[in-house]
Short mmCIF file of C-alpha atoms in Angstrom, two decimals:
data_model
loop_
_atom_site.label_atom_id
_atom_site.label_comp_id
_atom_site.label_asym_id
_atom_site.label_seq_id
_atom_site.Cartn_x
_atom_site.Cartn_y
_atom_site.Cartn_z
CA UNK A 1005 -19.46 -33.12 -12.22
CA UNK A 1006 -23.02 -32.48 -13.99
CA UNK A 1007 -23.25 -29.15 -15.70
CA UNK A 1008 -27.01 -29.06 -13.67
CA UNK A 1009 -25.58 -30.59 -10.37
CA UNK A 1010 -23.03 -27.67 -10.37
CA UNK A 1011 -25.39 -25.03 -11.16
CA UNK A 1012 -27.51 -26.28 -8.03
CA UNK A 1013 -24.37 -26.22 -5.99
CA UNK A 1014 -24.11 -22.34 -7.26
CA UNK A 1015 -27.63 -21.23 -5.84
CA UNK A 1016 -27.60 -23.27 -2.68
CA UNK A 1017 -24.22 -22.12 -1.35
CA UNK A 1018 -23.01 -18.91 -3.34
CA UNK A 1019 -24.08 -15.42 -2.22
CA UNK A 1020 -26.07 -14.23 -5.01
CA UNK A 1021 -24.32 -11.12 -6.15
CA UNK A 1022 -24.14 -12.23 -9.96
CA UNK A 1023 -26.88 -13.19 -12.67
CA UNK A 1024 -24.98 -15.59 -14.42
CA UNK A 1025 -25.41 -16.72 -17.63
CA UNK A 1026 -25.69 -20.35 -18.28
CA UNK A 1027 -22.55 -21.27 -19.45
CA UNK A 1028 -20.65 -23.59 -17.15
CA UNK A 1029 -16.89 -23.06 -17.88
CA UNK A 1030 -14.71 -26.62 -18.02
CA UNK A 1031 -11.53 -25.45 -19.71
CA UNK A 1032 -10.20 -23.62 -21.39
CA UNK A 1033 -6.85 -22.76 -24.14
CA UNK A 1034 -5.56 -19.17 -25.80
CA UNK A 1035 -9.05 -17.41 -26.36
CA UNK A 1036 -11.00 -20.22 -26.71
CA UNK A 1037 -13.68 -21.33 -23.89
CA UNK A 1038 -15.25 -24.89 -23.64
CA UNK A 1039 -18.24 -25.69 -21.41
CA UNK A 1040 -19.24 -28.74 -19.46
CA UNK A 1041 -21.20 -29.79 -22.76
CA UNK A 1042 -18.51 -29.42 -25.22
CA UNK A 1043 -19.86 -26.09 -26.94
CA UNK A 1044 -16.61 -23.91 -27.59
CA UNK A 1045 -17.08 -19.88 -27.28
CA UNK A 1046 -14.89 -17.73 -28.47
CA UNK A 1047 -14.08 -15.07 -25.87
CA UNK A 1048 -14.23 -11.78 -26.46
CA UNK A 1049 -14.42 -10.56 -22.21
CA UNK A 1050 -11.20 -12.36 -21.01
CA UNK A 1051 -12.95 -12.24 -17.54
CA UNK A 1052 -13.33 -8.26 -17.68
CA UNK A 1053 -10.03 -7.79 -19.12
CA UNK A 1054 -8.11 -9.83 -16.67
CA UNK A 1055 -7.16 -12.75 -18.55
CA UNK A 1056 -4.89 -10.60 -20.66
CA UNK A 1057 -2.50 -13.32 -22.27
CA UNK A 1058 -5.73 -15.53 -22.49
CA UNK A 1059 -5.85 -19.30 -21.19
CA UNK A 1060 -2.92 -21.15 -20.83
CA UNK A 1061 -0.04 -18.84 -22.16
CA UNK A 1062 3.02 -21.02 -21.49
CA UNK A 1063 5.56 -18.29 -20.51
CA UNK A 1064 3.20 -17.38 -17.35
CA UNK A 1065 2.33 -20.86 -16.65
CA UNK A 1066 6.13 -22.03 -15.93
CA UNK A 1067 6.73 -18.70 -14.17
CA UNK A 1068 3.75 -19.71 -11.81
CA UNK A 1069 4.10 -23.13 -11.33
CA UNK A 1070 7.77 -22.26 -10.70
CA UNK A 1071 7.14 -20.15 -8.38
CA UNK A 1072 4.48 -22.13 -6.38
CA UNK A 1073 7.12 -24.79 -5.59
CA UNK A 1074 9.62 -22.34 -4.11
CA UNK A 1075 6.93 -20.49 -1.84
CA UNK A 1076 3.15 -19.74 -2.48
CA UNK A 1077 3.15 -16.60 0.06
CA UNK A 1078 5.02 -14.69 2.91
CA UNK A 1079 4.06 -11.94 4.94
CA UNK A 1080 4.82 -8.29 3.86
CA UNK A 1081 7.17 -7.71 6.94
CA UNK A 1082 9.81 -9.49 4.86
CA UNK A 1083 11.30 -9.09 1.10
CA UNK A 1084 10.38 -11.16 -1.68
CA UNK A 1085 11.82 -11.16 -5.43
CA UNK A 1086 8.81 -11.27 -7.39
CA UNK A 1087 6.97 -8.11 -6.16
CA UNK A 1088 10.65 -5.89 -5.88
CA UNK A 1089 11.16 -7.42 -9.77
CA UNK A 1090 7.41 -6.70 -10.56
CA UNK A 1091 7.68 -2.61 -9.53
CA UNK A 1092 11.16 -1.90 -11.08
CA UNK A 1093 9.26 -3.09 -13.79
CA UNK A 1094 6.00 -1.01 -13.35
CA UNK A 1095 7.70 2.00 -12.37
CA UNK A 1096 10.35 2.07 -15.25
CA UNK A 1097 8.37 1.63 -17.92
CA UNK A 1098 5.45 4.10 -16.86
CA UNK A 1099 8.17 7.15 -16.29
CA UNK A 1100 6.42 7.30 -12.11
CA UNK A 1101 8.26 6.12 -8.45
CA UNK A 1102 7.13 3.95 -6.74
CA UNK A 1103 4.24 0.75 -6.43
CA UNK A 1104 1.90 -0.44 -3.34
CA UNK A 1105 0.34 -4.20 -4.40
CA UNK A 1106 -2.80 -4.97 -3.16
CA UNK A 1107 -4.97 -7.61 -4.79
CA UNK A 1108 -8.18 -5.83 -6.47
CA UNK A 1109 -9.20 -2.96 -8.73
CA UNK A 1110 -11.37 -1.58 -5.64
CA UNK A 1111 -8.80 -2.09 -3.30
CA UNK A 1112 -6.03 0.01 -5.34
CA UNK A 1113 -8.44 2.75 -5.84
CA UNK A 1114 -9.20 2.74 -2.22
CA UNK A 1115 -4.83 3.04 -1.33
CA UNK A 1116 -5.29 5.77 -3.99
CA UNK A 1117 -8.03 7.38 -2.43
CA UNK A 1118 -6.49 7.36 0.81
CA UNK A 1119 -2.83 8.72 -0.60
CA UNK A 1120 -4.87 11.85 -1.74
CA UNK A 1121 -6.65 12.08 1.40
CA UNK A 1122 -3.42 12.16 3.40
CA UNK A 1123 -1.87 14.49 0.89
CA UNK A 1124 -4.68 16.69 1.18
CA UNK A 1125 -4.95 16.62 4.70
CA UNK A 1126 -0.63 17.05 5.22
CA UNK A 1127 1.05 18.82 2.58
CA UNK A 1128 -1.31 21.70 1.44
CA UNK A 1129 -0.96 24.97 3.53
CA UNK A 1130 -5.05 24.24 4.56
CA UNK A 1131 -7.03 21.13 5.11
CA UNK A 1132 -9.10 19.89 1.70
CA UNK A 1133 -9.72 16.54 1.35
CA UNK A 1134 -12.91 16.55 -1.67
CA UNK A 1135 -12.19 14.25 -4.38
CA UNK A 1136 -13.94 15.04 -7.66
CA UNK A 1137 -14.54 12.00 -10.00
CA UNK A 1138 -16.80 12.02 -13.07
CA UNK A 1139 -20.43 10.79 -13.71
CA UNK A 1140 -20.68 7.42 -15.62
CA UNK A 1141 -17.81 6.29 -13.85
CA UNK A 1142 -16.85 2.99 -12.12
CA UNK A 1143 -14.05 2.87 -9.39
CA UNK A 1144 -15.06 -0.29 -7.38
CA UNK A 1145 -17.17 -2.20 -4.65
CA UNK A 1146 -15.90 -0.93 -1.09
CA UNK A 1147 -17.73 1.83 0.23
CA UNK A 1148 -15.39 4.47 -0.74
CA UNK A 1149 -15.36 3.71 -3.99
CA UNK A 1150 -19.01 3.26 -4.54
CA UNK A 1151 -19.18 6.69 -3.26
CA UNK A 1152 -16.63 7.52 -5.94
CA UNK A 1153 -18.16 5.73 -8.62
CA UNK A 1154 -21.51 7.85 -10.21
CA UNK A 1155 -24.23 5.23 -10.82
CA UNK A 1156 -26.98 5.61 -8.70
CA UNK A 1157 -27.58 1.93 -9.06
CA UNK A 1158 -24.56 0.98 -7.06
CA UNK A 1159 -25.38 3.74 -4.50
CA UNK A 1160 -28.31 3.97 -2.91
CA UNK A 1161 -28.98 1.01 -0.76
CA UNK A 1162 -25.52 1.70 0.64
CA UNK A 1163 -26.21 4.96 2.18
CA UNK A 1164 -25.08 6.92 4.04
CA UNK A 1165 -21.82 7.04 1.94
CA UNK A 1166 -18.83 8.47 2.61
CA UNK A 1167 -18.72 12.16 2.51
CA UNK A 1168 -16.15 14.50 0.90
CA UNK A 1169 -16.82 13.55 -3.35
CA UNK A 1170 -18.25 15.29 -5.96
CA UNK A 1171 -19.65 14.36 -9.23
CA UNK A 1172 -18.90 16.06 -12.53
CA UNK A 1173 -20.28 15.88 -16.39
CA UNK A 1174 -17.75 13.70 -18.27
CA UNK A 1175 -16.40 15.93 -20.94
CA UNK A 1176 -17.21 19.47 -19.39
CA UNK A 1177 -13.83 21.51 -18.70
CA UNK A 1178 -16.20 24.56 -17.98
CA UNK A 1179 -17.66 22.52 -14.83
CA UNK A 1180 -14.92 20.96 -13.64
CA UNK A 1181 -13.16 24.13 -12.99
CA UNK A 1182 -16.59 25.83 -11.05
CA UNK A 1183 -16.18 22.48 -8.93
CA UNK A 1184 -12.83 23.24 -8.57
CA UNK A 1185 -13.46 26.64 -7.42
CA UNK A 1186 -16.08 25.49 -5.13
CA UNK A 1187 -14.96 23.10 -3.38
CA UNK A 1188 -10.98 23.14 -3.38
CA UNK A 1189 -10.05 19.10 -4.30
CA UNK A 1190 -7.19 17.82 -3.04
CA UNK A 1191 -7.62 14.67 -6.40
CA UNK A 1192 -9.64 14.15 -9.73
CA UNK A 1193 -10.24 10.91 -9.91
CA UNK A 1194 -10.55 9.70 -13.57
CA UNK A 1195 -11.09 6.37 -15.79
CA UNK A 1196 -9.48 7.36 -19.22
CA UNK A 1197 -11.76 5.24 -20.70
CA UNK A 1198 -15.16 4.55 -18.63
CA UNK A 1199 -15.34 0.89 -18.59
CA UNK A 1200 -18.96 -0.03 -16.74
CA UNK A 1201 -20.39 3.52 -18.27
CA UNK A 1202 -20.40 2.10 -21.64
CA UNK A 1203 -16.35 2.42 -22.60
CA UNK A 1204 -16.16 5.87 -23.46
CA UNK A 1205 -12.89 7.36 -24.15
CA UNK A 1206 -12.41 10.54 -22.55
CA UNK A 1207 -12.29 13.70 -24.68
CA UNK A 1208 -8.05 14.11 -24.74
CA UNK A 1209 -8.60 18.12 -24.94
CA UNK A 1210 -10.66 17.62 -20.85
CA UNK A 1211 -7.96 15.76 -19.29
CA UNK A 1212 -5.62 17.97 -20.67
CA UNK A 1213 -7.39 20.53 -19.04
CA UNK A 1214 -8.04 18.81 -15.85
CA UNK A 1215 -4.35 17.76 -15.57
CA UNK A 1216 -3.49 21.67 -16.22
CA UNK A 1217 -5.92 22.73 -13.24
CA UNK A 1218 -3.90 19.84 -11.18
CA UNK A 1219 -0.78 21.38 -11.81
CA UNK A 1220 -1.95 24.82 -10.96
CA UNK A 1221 -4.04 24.09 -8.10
CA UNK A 1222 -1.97 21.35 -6.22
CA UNK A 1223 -4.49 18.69 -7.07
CA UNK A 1224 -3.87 14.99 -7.74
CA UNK A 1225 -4.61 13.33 -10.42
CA UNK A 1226 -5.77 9.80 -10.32
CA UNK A 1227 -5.94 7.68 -13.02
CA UNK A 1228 -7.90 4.58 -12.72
CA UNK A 1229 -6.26 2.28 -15.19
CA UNK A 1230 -7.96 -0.99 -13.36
CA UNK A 1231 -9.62 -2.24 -16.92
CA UNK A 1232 -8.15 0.29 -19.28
CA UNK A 1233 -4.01 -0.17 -18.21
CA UNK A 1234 -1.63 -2.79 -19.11
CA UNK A 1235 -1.68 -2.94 -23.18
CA UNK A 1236 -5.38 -2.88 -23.35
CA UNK A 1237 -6.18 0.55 -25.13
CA UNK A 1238 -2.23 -0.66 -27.48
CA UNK A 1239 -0.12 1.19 -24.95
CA UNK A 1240 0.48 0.30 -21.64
CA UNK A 1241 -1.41 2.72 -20.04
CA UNK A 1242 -4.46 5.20 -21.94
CA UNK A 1243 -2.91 8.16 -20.10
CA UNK A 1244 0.40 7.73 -22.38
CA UNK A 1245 -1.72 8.73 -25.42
CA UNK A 1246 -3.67 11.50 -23.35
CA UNK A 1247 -0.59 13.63 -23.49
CA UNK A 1248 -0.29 14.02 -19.35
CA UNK A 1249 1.63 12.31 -16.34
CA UNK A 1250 -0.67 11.36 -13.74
CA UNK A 1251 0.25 11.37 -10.03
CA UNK A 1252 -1.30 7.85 -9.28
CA UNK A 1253 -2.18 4.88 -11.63
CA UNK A 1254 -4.51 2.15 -9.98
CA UNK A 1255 -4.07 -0.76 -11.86
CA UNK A 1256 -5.45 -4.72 -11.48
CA UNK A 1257 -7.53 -6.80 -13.89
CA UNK A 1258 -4.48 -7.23 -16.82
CA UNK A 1259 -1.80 -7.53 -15.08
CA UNK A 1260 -1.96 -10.75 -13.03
CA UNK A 1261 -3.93 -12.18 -16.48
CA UNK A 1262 -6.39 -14.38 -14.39
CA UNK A 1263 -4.68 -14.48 -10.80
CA UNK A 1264 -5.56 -11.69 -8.05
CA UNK A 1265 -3.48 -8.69 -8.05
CA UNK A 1266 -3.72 -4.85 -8.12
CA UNK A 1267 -2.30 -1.62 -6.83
CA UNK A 1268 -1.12 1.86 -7.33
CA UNK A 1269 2.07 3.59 -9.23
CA UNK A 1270 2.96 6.79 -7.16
CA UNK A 1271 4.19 10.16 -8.55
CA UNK A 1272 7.04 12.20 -7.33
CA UNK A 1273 4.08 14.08 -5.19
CA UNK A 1274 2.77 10.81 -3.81
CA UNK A 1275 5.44 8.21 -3.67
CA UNK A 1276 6.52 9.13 0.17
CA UNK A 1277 2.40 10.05 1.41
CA UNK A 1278 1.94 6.35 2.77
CA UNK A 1279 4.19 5.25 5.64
CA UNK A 1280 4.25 2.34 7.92
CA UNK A 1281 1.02 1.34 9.65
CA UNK A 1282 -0.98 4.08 7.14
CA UNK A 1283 -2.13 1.05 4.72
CA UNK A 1284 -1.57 -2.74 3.97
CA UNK A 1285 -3.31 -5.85 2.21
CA UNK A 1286 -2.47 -9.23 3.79
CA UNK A 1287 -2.05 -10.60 0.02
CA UNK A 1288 -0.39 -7.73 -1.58
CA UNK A 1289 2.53 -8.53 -3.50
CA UNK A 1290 1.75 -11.89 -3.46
CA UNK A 1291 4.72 -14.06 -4.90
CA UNK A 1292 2.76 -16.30 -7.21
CA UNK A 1293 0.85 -13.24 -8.72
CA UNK A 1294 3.94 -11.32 -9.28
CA UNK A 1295 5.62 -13.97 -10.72
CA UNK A 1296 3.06 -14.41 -13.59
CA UNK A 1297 2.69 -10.36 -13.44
CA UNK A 1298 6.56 -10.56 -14.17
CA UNK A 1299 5.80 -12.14 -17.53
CA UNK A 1300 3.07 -9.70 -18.25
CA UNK A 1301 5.26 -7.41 -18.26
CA UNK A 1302 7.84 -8.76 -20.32
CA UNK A 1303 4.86 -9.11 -22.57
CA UNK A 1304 4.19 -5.80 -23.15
CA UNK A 1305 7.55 -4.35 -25.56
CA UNK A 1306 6.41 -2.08 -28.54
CA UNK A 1307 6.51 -5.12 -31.21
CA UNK A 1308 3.47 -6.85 -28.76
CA UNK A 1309 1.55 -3.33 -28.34
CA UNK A 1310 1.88 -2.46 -32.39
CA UNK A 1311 0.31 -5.80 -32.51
CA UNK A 1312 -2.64 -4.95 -29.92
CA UNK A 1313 -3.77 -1.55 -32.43
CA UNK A 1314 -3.14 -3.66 -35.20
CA UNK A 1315 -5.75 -6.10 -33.75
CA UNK A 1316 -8.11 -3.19 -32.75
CA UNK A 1317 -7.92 -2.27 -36.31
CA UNK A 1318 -9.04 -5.21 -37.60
CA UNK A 1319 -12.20 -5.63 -35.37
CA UNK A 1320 -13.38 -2.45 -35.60
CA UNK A 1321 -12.72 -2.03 -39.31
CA UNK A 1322 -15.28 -4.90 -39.28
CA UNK A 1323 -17.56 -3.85 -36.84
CA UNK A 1324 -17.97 -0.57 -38.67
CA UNK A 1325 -19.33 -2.61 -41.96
CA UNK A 1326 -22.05 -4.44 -39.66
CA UNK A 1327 -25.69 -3.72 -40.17
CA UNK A 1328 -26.58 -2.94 -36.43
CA UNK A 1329 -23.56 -0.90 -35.10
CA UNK A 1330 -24.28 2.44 -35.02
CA UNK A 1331 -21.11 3.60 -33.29
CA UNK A 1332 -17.96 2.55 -31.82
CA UNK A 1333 -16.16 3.69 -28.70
CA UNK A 1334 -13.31 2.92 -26.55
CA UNK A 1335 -9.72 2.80 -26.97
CA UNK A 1336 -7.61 -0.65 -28.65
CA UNK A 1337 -9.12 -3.36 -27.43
CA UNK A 1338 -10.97 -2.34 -25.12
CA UNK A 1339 -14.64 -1.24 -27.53
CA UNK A 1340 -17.72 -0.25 -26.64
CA UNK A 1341 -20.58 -0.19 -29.21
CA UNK A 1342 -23.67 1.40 -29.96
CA UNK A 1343 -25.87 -0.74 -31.80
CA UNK A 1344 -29.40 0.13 -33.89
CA UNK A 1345 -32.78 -1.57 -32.32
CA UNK A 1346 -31.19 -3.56 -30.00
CA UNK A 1347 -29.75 -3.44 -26.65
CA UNK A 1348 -26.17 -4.71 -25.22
CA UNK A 1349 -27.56 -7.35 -23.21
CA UNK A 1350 -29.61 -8.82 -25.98
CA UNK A 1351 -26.99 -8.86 -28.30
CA UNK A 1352 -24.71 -10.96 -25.45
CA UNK A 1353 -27.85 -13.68 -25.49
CA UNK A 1354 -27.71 -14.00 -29.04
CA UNK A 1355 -23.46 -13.92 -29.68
CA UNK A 1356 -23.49 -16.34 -26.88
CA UNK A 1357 -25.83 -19.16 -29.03
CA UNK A 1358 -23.59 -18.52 -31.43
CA UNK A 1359 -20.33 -19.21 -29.82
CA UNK A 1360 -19.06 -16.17 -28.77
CA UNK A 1361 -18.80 -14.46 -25.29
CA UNK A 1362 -18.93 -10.93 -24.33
CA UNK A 1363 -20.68 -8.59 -21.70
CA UNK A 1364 -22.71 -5.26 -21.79
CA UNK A 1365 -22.00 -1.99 -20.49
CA UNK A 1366 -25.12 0.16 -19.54
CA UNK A 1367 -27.02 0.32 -23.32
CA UNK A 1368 -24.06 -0.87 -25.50
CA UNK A 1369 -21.86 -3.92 -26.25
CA UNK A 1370 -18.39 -4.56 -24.87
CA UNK A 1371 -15.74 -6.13 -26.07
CA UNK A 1372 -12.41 -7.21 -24.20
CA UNK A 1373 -10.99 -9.82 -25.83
CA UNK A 1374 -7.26 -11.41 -24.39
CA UNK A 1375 -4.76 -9.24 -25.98
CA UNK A 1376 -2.92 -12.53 -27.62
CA UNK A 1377 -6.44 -13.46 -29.78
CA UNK A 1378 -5.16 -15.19 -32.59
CA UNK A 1379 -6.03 -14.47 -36.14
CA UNK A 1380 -7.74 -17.58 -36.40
CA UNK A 1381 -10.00 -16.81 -33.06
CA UNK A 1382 -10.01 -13.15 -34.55
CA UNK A 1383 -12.09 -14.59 -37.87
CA UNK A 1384 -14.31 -17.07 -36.06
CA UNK A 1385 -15.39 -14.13 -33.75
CA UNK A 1386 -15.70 -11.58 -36.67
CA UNK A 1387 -17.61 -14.27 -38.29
CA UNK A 1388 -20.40 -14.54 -35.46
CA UNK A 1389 -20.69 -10.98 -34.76
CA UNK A 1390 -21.67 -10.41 -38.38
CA UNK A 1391 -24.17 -13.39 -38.51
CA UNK A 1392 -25.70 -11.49 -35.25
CA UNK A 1393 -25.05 -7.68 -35.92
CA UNK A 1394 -26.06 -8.45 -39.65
#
């Protein structure tokens, strides 16, 4: 079909929640995008992180394909092998119990929220049910999870939100403990690395602290690994190089590496909260999803993640040599950066003529290219970010 035809098609019929940019996506192979026109990008946003083995990765697509000729979905009344192979996989190699699949980012943070709800409401010797999560922060599009996240842009036409969170400085032990104090939490609710506040890493010496006031206090912590978690800071999850063991891990985006699938990793603490007829999502564990979330997975041994920081390496060595870039944030491949006399969003206008795609995140530049880049896609992408950061 016509590049423009389809474009029309796009503002007659589609809900316009999106400013897209004019790039009409016709296929598409490893990290390399090619529009209705021909013009090939390289792609350095892998669909916010979720196409994590890039386009076409061979492994997933037989597991898939497989797997849609046995049986493309059942109901969560009965068993299925692809979600029970997908959590013994989850759980063992993040050191926690137990998994609930749902099918977004949002939606795993809200199962999370509601697990620390629950807990807070049930297992502590007096009702508290405030969940403190930080300022810059992004947790998702239902209502409980705009309330979580701390942007007043994706508040305040949505009021009244839903009571019972609290807002703190990212980076401030000192405040998070007078919260604490004040209003008895039964969860922090954290992104290790803030994705939509401009990927900042977390100071490691703060969550530290925040995971020694959960200990001491009874409080879960939640990380929200959504964008940050499967291989995409070079170890499977940020909070394995923050030192702590969270209580819940939501995690989406990477995993299903372009299909729909999320959820949450429960604690000791947390793995028994939910119970039947407390939570569900009609396409939760999925078979087709978990199938290609299998091979994920398998993906991510040591060799592949030594690979990932090697990668990081690279780019940012570069990066750091460019004219423009001021300063560079973020954790593997997952960067954020700061860049001299011009904003994020310009520089994705100008990377884009060139060939290259990426997205902004409030003032700076982001970065998420598919974990499997190839050197070859590596150089052609270094090559256009100097011409424009130059």
């Amino acid at each position: 079909m016509d590049r423009e035809k389809i474009k029309q098609l796009d503002a007659q019929y589609i809900v316009h929640t999106y400013n897209r940019y004019d790039v009409v996506v016709d296929h598409a192979c490893g990290a390399t995008v090619t529009d209705a026109d021909g013009k090939e990008y390289i792609d350095m946003c892998s669909g916010y992180a979720a196409n994590s083995l890039g386009y076409q990765n061979e492994k997933w697509l037989a597991a898939v394909t497989e797997q849609l000729g046995k049986v493309q979905h059942t109901s969560n009344l009965y068993y299925s092998e692809p979600g029970a192979l997908l959590a013994e996989k989850l759980v063992k190699k993040s050191g926690l119990r137990k998994v609930w699949f749902a099918n977004s980012g949002g939606e795993a943070n809200e199962a999370a929220i509601k697990v620390a709800r629950k807990y807070g409401n049930t297992a502590a010797d007096h009702k508290k049910n405030t969940i403190i999560s930080l300022k810059k922060s992004f947790h998702g599009r239902t209502l409980a999870t705009v309330t979580a996240t701390a942007l007043a842009e994706a508040q305040e036409v949505f009021a009244p939100l839903v009571p019972g969170f609290v807002h703190a400085e990212v980076d401030n032990a000192e405040q998070l403990a007078e919260l604490t104090d004040k209003y008895d939490p039964c969860a922090f609710l954290m992104e290790l690395v803030q994705g939509e506040g401009g990927v900042h890493a977390l100071d490691k010496s703060f969550v530290q602290s925040a995971a020694e006031l959960c200990r001491s206090r009874d409080i879960l912590f939640i990380d929200d690994e959504v964008q940050a978690g499967i291989g995409r800071t070079g170890t499977l999850f940020a909070y394995q190089q923050y030192g702590i063991v969270p209580d819940i891990v939501s995690f989406a985006k990477g995993i299903g590496a372009g299909l729909p699938i999320g959820g949450i990793i429960c604690g000791e603490k947390t793995c028994d909260i939910l119970v039947p007829g407390d939570h569900g999502s009609t396409f939760g564990m999925n078979p087709v999803a978990c199938a290609g979330a299998c091979v994920v997975m398998d993906t991510m041994t040591d060799a592949f993640l030594e690979e990932v920081r090697m990668k990081s390496e690279k780019i940012r060595g570069a990066l750091t040599e460019m004219k423009k870039v001021k300063q560079l944030d973020g954790l593997g491949l997952m960067i954020g950066i700061d860049l001299d006399g011009m904003s994020g969003a310009e520089a994705v206008s100008m990377l884009m003529e060139e060939g290259l795609l990426a997205i902004p995140a409030q003032s700076r530049l982001r970065l998420l290219p598919p974990l499997t880049i190839s050197e070859e896609e590596t150089d052609k992408a270094l090559k256009i970010l100097k011409r424009v950061l130059d």
